[in-house]
Coordinates of C-alpha atoms in Angstrom, one line a residue:
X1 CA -17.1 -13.7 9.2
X2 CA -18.1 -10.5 7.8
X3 CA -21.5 -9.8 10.4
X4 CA -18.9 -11.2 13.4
X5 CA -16.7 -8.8 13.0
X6 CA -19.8 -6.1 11.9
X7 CA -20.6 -6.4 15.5
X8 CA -17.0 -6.2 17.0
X9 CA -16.7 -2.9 18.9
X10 CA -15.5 0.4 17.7
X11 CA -13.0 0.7 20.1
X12 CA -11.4 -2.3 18.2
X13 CA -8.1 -2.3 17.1
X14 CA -6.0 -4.3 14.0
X15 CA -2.9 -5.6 15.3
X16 CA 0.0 -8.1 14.2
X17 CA 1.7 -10.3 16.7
X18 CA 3.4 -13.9 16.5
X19 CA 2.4 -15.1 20.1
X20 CA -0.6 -14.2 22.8
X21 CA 0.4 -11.2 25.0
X22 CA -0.5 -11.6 28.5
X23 CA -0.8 -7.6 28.9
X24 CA -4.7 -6.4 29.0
X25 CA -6.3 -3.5 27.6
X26 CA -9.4 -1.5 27.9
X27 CA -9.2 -1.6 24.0
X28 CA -10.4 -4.4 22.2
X29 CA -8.3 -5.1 19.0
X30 CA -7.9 -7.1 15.7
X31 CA -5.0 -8.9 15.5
X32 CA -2.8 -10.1 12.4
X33 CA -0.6 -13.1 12.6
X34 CA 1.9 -14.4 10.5
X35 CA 3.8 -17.4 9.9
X36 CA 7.1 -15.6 8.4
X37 CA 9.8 -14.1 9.9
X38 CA 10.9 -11.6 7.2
X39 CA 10.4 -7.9 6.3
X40 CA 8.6 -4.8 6.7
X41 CA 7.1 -2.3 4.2
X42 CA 7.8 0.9 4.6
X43 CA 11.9 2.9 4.0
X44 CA 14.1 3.9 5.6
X45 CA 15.3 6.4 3.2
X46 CA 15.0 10.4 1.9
X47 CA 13.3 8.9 -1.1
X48 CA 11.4 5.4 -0.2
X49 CA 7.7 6.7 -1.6
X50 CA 6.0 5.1 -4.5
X51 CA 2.0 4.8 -5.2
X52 CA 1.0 2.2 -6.7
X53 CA -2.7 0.7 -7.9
X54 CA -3.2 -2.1 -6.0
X55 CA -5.7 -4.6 -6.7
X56 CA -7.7 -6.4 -3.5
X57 CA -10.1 -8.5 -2.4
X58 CA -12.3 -7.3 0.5
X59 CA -13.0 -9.7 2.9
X60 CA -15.5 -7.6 5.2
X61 CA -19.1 -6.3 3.8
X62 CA -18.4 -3.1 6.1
X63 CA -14.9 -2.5 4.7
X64 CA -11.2 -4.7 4.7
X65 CA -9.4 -6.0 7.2
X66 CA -5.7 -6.0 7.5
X67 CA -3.0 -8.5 7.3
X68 CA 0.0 -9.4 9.5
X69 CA 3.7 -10.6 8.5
X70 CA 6.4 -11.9 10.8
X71 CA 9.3 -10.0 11.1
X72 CA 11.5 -9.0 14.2
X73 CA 12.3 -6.6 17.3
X74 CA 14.0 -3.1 16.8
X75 CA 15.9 -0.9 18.3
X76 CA 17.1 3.2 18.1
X77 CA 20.0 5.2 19.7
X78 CA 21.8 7.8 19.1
X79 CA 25.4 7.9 18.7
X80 CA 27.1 11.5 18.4
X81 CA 31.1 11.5 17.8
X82 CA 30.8 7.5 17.5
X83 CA 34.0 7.0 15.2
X84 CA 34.9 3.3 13.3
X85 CA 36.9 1.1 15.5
X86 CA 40.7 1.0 14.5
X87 CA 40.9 -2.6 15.6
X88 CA 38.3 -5.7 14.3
X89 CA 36.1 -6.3 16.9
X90 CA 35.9 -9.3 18.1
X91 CA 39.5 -10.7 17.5
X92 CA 42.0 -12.0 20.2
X93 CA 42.8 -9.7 22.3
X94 CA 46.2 -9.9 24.5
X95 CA 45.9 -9.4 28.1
X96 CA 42.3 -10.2 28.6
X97 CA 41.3 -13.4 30.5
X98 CA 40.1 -16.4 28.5
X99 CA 36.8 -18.0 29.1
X100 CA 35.2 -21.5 27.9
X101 CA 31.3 -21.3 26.6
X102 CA 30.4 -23.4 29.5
X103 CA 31.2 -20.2 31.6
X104 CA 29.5 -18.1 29.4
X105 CA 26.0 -19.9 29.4
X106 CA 26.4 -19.1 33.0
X107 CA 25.9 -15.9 32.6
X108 CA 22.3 -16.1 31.5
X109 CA 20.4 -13.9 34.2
X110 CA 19.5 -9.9 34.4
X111 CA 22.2 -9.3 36.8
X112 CA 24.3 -10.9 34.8
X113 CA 24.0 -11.1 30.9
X114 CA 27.0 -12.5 28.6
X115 CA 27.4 -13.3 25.4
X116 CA 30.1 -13.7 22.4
X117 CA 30.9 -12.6 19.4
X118 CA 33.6 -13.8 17.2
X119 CA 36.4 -14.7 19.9
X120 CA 35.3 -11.9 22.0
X121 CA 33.3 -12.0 25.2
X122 CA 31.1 -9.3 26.4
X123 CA 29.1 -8.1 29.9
X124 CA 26.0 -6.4 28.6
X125 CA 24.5 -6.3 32.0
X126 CA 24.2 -2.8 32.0
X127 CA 23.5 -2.2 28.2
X128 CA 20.6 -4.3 28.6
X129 CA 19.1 -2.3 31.5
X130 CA 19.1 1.0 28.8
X131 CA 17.9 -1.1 26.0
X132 CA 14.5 -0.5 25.3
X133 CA 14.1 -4.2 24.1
X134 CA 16.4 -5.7 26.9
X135 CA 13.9 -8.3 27.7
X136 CA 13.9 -9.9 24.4
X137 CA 17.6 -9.7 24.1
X138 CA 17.9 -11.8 27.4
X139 CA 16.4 -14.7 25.6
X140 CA 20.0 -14.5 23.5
X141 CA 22.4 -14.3 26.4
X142 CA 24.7 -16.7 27.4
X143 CA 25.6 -17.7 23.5
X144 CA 26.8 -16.5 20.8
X145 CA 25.3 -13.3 19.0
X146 CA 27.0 -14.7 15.5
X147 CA 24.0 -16.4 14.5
X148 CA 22.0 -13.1 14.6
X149 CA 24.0 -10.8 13.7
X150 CA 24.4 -13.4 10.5
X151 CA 20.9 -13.1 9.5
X152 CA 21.1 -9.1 10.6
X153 CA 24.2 -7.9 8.7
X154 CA 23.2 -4.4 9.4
X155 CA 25.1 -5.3 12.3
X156 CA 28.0 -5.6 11.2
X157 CA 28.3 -1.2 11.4
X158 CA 32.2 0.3 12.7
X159 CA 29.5 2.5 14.7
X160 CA 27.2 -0.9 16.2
X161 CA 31.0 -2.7 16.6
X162 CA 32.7 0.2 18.1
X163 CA 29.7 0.1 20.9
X164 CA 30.0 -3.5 21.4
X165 CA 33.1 -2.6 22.0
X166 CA 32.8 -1.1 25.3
X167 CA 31.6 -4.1 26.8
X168 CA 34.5 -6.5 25.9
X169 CA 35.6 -8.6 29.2
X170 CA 37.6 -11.7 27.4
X171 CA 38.7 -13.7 24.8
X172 CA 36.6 -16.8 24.3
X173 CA 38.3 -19.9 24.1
X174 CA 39.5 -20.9 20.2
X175 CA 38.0 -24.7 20.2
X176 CA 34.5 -23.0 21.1
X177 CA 34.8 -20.5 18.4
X178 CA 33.9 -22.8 15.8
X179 CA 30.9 -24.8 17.8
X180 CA 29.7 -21.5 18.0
X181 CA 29.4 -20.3 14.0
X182 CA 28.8 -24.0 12.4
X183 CA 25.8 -24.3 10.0
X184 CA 25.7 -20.6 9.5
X185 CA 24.4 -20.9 5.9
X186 CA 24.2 -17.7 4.1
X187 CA 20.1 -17.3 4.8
X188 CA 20.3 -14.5 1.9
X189 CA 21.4 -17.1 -0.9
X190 CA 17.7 -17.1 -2.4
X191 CA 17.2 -13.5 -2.8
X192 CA 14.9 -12.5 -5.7
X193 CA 16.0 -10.2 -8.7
X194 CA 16.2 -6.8 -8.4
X195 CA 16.0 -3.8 -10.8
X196 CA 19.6 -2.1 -11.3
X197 CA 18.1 1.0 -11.0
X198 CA 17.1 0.8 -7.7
X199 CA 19.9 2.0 -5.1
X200 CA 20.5 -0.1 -2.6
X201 CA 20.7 1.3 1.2
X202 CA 21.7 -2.0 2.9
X203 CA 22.5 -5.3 0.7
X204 CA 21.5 -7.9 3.6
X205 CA 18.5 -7.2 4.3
X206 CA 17.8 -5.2 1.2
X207 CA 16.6 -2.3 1.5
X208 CA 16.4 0.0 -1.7
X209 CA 15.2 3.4 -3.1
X210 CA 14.7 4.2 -7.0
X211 CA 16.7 7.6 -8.0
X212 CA 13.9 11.1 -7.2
X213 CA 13.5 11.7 -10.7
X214 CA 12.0 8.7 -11.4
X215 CA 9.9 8.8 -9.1
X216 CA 7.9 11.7 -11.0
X217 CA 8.2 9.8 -14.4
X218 CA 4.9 8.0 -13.8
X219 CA 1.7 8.6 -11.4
X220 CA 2.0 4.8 -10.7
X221 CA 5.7 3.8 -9.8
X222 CA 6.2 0.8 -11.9
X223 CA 6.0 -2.7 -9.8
X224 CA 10.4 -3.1 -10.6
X225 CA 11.2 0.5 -9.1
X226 CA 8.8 0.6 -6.3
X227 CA 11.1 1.3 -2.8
X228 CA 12.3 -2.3 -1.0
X229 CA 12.0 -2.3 2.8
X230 CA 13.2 -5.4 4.1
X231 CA 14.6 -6.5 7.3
X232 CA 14.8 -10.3 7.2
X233 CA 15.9 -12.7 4.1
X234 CA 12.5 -12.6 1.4
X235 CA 10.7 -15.7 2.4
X236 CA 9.7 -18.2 -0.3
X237 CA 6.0 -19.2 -0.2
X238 CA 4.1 -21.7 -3.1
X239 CA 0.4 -20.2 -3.3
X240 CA -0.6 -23.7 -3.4
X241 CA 0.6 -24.2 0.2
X242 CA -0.9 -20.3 1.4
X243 CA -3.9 -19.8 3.5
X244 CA -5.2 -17.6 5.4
X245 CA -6.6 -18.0 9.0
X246 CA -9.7 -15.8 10.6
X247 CA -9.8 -16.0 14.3
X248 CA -10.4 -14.8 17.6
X249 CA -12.4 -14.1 20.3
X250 CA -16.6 -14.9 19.5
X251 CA -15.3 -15.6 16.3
X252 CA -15.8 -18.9 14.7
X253 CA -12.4 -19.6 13.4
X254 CA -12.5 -19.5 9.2
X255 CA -9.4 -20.5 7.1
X256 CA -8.9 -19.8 2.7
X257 CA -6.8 -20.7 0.1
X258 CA -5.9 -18.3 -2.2
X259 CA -7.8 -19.0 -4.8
X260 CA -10.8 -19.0 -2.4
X261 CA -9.4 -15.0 -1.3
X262 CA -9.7 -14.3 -5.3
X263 CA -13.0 -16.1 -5.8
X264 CA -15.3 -15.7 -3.0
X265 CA -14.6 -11.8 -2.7
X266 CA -14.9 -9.2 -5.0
X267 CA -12.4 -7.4 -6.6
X268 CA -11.3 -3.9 -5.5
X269 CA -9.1 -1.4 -7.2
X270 CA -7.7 1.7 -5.6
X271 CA -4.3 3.5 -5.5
X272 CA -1.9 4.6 -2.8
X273 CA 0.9 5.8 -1.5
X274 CA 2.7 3.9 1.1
X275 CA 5.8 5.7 2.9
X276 CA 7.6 4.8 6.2
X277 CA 7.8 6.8 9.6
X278 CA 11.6 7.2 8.7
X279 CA 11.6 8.6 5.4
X280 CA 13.5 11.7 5.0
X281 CA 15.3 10.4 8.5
X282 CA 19.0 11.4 7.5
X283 CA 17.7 15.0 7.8
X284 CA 17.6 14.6 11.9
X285 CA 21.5 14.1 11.6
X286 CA 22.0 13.2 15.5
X287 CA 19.6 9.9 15.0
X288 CA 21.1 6.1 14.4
X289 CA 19.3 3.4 14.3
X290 CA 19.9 -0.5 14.4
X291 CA 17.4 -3.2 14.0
X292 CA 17.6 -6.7 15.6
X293 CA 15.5 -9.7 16.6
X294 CA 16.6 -11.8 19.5
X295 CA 14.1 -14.1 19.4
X296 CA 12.5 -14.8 15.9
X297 CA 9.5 -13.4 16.7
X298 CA 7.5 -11.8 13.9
X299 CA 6.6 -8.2 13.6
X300 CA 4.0 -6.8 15.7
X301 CA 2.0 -3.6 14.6
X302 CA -1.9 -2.4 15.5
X303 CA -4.3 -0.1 14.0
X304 CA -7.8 0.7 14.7
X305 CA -10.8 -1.6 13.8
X306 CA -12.9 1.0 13.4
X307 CA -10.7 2.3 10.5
X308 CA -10.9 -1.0 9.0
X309 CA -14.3 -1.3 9.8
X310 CA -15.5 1.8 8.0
X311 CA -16.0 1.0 4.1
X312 CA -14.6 5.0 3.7
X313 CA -11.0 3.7 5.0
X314 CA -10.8 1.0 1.9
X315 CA -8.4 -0.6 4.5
X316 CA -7.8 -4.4 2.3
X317 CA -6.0 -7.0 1.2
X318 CA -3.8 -7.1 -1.8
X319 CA -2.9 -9.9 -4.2
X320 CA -1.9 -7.9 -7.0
X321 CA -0.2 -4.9 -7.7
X322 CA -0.7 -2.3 -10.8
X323 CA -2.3 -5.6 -12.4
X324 CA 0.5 -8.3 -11.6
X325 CA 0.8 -10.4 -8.9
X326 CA 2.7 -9.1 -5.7
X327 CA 6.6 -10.0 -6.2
X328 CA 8.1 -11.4 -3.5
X329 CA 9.2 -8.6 -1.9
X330 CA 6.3 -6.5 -2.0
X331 CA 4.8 -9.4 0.2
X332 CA 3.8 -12.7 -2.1
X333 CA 1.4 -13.9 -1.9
X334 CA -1.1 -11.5 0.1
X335 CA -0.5 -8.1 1.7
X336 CA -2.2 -5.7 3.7
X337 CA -3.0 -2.0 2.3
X338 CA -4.0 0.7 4.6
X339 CA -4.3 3.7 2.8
X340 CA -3.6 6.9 4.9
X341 CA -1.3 5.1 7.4
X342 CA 2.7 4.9 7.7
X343 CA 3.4 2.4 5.9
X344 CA 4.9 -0.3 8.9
X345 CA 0.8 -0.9 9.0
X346 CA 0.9 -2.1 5.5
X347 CA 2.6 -5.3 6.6
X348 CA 3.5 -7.9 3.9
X349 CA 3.5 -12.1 4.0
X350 CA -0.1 -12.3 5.7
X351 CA -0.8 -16.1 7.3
X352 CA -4.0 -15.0 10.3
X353 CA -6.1 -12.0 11.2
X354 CA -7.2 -12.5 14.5
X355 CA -10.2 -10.2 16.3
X356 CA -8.9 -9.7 20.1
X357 CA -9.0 -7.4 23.2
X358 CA -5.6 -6.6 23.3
X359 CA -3.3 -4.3 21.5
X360 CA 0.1 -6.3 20.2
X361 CA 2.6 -5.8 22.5
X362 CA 5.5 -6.3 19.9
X363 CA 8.4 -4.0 20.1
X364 CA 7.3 -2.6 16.9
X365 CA 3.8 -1.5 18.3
X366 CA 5.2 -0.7 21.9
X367 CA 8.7 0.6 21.8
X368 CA 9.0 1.7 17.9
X369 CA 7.5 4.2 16.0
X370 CA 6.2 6.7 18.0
X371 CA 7.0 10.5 18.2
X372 CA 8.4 12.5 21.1
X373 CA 9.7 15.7 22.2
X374 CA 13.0 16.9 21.0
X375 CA 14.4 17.3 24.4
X376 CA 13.8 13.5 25.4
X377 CA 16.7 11.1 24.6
X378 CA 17.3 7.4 25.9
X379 CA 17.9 8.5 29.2
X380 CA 14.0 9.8 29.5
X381 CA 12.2 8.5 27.3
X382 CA 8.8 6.7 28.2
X383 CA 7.4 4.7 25.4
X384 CA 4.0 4.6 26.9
X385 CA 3.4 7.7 27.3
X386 CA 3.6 7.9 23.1
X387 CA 0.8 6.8 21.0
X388 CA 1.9 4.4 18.0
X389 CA 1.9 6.4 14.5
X390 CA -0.7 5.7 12.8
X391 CA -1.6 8.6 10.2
X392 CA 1.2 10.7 8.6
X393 CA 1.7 14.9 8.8
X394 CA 1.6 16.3 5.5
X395 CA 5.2 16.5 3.8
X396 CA 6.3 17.0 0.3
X397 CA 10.1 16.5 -1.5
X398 CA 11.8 18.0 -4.4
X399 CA 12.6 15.2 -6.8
X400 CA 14.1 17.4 -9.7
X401 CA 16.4 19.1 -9.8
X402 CA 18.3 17.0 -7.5
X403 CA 20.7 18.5 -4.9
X404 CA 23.7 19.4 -6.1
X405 CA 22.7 19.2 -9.8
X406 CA 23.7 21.1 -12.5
X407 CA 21.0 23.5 -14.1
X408 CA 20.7 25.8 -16.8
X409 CA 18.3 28.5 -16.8
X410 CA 15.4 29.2 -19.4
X411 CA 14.2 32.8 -20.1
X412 CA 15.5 33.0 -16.5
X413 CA 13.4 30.2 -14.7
X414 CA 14.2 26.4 -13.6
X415 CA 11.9 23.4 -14.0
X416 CA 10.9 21.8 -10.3
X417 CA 9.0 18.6 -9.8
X418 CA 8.1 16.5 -7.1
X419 CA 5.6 14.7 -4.7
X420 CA 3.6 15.7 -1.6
X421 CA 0.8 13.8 0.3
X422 CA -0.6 13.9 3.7
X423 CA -2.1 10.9 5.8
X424 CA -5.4 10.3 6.7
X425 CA -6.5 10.4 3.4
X426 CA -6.2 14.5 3.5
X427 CA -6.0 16.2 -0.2
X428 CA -3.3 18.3 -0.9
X429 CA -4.5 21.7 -1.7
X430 CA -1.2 23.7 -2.6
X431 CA 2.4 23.5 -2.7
X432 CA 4.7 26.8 -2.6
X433 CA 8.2 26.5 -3.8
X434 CA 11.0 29.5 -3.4
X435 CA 14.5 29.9 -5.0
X436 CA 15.1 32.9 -2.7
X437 CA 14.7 31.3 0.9
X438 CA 11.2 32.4 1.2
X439 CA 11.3 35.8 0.2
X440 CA 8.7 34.8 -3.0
X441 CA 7.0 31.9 -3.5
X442 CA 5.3 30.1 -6.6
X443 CA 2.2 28.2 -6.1
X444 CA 3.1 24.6 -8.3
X445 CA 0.6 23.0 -10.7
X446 CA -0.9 19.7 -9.0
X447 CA -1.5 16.7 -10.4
X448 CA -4.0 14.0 -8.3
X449 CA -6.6 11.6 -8.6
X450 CA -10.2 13.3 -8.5
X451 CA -11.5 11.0 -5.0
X452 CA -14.4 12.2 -2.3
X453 CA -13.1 14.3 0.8
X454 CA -10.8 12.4 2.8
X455 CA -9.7 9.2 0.4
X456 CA -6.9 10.9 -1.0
X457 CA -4.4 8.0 -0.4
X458 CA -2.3 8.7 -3.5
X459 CA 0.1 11.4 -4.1
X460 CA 0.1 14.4 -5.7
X461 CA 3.3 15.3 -8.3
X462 CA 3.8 18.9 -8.5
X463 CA 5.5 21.0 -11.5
X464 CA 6.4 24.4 -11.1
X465 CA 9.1 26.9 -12.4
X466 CA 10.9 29.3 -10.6
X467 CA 13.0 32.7 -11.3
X468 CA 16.4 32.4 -10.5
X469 CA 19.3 35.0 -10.8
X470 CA 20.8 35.4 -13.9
X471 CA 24.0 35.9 -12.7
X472 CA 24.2 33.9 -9.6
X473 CA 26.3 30.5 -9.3
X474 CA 23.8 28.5 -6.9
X475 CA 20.2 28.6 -5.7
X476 CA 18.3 26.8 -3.2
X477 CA 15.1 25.8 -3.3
X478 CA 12.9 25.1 -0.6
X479 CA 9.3 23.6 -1.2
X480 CA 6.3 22.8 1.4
X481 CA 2.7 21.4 1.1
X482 CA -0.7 22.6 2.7
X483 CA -3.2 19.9 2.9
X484 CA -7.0 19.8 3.2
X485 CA -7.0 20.6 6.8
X486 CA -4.5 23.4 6.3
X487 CA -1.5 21.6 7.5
X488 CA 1.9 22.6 6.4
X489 CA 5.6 22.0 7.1
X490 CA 7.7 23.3 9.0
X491 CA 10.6 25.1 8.1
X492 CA 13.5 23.5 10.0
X493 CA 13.5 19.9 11.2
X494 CA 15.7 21.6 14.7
X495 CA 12.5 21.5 16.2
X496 CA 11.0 18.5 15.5
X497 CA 14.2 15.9 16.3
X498 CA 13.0 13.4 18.0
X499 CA 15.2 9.9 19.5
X500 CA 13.2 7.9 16.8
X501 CA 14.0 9.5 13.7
X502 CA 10.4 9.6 12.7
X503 CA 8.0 12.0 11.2
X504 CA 10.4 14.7 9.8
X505 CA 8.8 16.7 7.3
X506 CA 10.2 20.0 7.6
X507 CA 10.7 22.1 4.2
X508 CA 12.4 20.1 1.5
X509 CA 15.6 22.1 0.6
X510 CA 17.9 20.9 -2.1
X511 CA 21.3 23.4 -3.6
X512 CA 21.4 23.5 -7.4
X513 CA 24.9 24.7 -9.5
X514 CA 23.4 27.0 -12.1
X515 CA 24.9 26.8 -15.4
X516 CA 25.6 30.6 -17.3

């Protein structure tokens, strides 16, 4: 396997998909497959960032290759003035026409789409043309969107309600309501055990952050507080059942256990950080975002073969993490690592790797993290004419004192901490801090793993203290990072909004109380 994919071409690609794409490509990829229909690495938080030391197995002699999980289809919009609905969606409504699910499933087509939820009944023609994942949600009209929305209780949002909402047509008859919702078992009821110190973002999926200041406790986050990003139920796998397929095109197809993954290849220790295209989203206030998968299908997510090809990239996978196996939600039994890309690459649950000529035409990979101007919105925006993110700007965030905290001052200075890292495996070279919006700045002390040029995938803490004014009542502090290439933040995220909610790495500001 290794000198087959030693002689794949560097305009390769790694990619994860759940079914062959028809689309073609002047690219050639690798492709990562998966059996499970469950969740993503990565946060959606201001704080989802931990590094951990991973242990791996490399499976190439010219460097890892990456590993696929399944997950499902996504989808962003903003919502400005959107307010809670004063009624329950999806009750009986007076006055509106009645209709049977027989006359529903008729409504099955592009030009005319139905579907139900609860007792009401819904025309999402037109929604659907403005949807950038309309042709998935097609496969769901015509029924009932319960079912989903079940497994995907982020749904259940007065914001995602109030906008179903506007497409309400009927009442759906009351002897279909309950054909449609039997055998809805709570898919959530096996859930692993979580750390209480971890503060939960969503319940169903969970999706978690551990509090800032912990975060600069340790240089490895410990396994229990690392950040959860989930967006299905955690799937349950016995490593006696696991394997691992390697496929694809002039490849002769090659399938391990998992004790053959720990065996055969040796082991390999490194550390990184992993962080997600949204973290520090709920700075760009005007973004929402909803997630949802139509269809089952898994996640779907590419990165470049050449990356994984090179040993420099120490692209591999990962069975164990700061010497313990991987927990179910960090990806049980085997995960991919990508060091120096957004974290959505380091995909969890791996079943295939598969070499191909085609990028994955997921919505993930296609219609999902990717940057744009601030002036287009969802009435402009062209997916394809965006790259897919793959390496991260530099970006750094205050982690004590937290905002809003109260501080007293020593010999007229306040203690700061925090991270910074920058993607591509780019070292961070300085961070300034202010407590004066700018006027002066303090260069912080760094602490970082000693690494060659570019394989800096962990990140740096930073300690630094600042002046404040002895008589003043609040301060804010503002901190920003400079990397190897002489990247740094900037100053206001106004100009970098973008439909997505990605990439934001403007300053990191946080308001203290000071104490006299």
């Amino acid at each position: 396997m290794a000198s087959a994919i030693g002689r794949a071409s560097l305009k390769t690609w790694l990619i994860s998909r759940h079914v062959d794409s028809a689309a073609k490509s002047l690219t050639s990829y690798i492709i990562h497959d998966t059996q499970f229909r469950k969740s993503s690495s990565g946060s959606y938080s201001d704080e989802g960032k931990s590094t951990s030391s991973w242990t791996l197995g490399r499976l190439t002699v010219a460097g890892g290759v990456a590993a696929g999980f399944g997950l499902l289809y996504g989808w962003s919009r903003e919502h400005e003035g959107v307010q809670a609905a004063t009624v329950e969606e999806g009750v009986f409504v007076k006055g509106l026409p009645n209709y049977s699910l027989d006359e529903v499933s008729k409504h099955s087509t592009e030009s005319s789409a139905w579907m139900t939820y609860k007792r009401g009944v819904y025309d999402v023609t037109e929604f659907i043309k403005h949807h950038p994942g309309g042709k998935t949600i097609m496969l769901g009209v015509g029924g009932a969107a319960d079912p989903f929305w079940h497994l995907y209780a982020v749904h259940k949002e007065p914001h995602v309600l109030k906008l179903l909402s506007q497409y309400r047509i009927g009442n759906l008859e009351e002897d279909d309501v309950e054909h449609q919702t039997k055998n809805m078992d709570d898919p959530y009821a096996n859930e692993p055990k979580r750390h209480p110190a971890l503060k939960p973002t969503s319940q169903k999926p969970f999706n978690a952050e551990p509090p800032a200041a912990l975060l600069v406790a340790n240089f490895h986050t410990p396994n229990e507080l690392f950040y959860v990003r989930n967006h299905l139920p955690v799937p349950e796998v016995d490593e006696k059942d696991y394997s691992l397929t390697l496929e694809g095109e002039g490849v002769k197809t090659l399938t391990l256990t998992l004790d053959e993954l720990k065996k055969k290849f040796p082991k390999y220790k490194l550390s990184a950080a992993i962080q997600c295209a949204g973290n520090r989203r709920s700075e760009l206030s005007k973004f929402e975002g909803l997630d949802l998968d139509a269809t089952g299908s898994p996640y779907g997510a590419s990165v470049p073969a050449e990356r994984a090809l090179d040993p420099k990239s120490e692209v591999l996978l990962a069975y164990e993490m700061n010497g313990e196996p991987l927990s179910r939600d960090h990806g049980f039994p085997v995960r991919v690592i990508i060091p120096g890309v957004v974290g959505a690459r380091s995909v969890k649950w791996l079943s295939n790797i598969i070499l191909s000529k085609e990028e994955s035409t997921s919505h993930w990979q296609q219609n999902d993290y990717k940057g744009f101007c601030p002036s287009v919105d969802w009435d402009t925006v062209d997916f394809k004419s965006a790259p897919a993110i793959q390496e991260l700007p530099v970006m750094s965030l205050i982690c004590e004192p937290g905002n809003g905290w109260r501080v007293k001052a020593k010999d007229g200075k306040i203690a700061v901490k925090g991270y910074a890292w920058s993607g591509g495996g780019r070292k961070i070279v300085r961070v300034d801090v202010t407590g004066d919006q700018g006027k002066t700045w303090h260069v912080a002390k760094l602490q970082q793993e000693d690494k060659k040029h570019g394989r800096h995938w962990a990140w740096t803490l930073w300690t630094v203290e600042i002046p404040v004014d002895p008589k003043g009542k609040q301060t804010e502090i503002w901190a920003k990072a400079v990397d190897s290439s002489y990247n740094t933040q900037p100053e206001s995220s106004a100009h970098i909004w973008n439909l997505r909610g990605v990439l934001s790495n403007a300053y990191h500001k946080v308001i203290v109380n000071l104490i006299q």
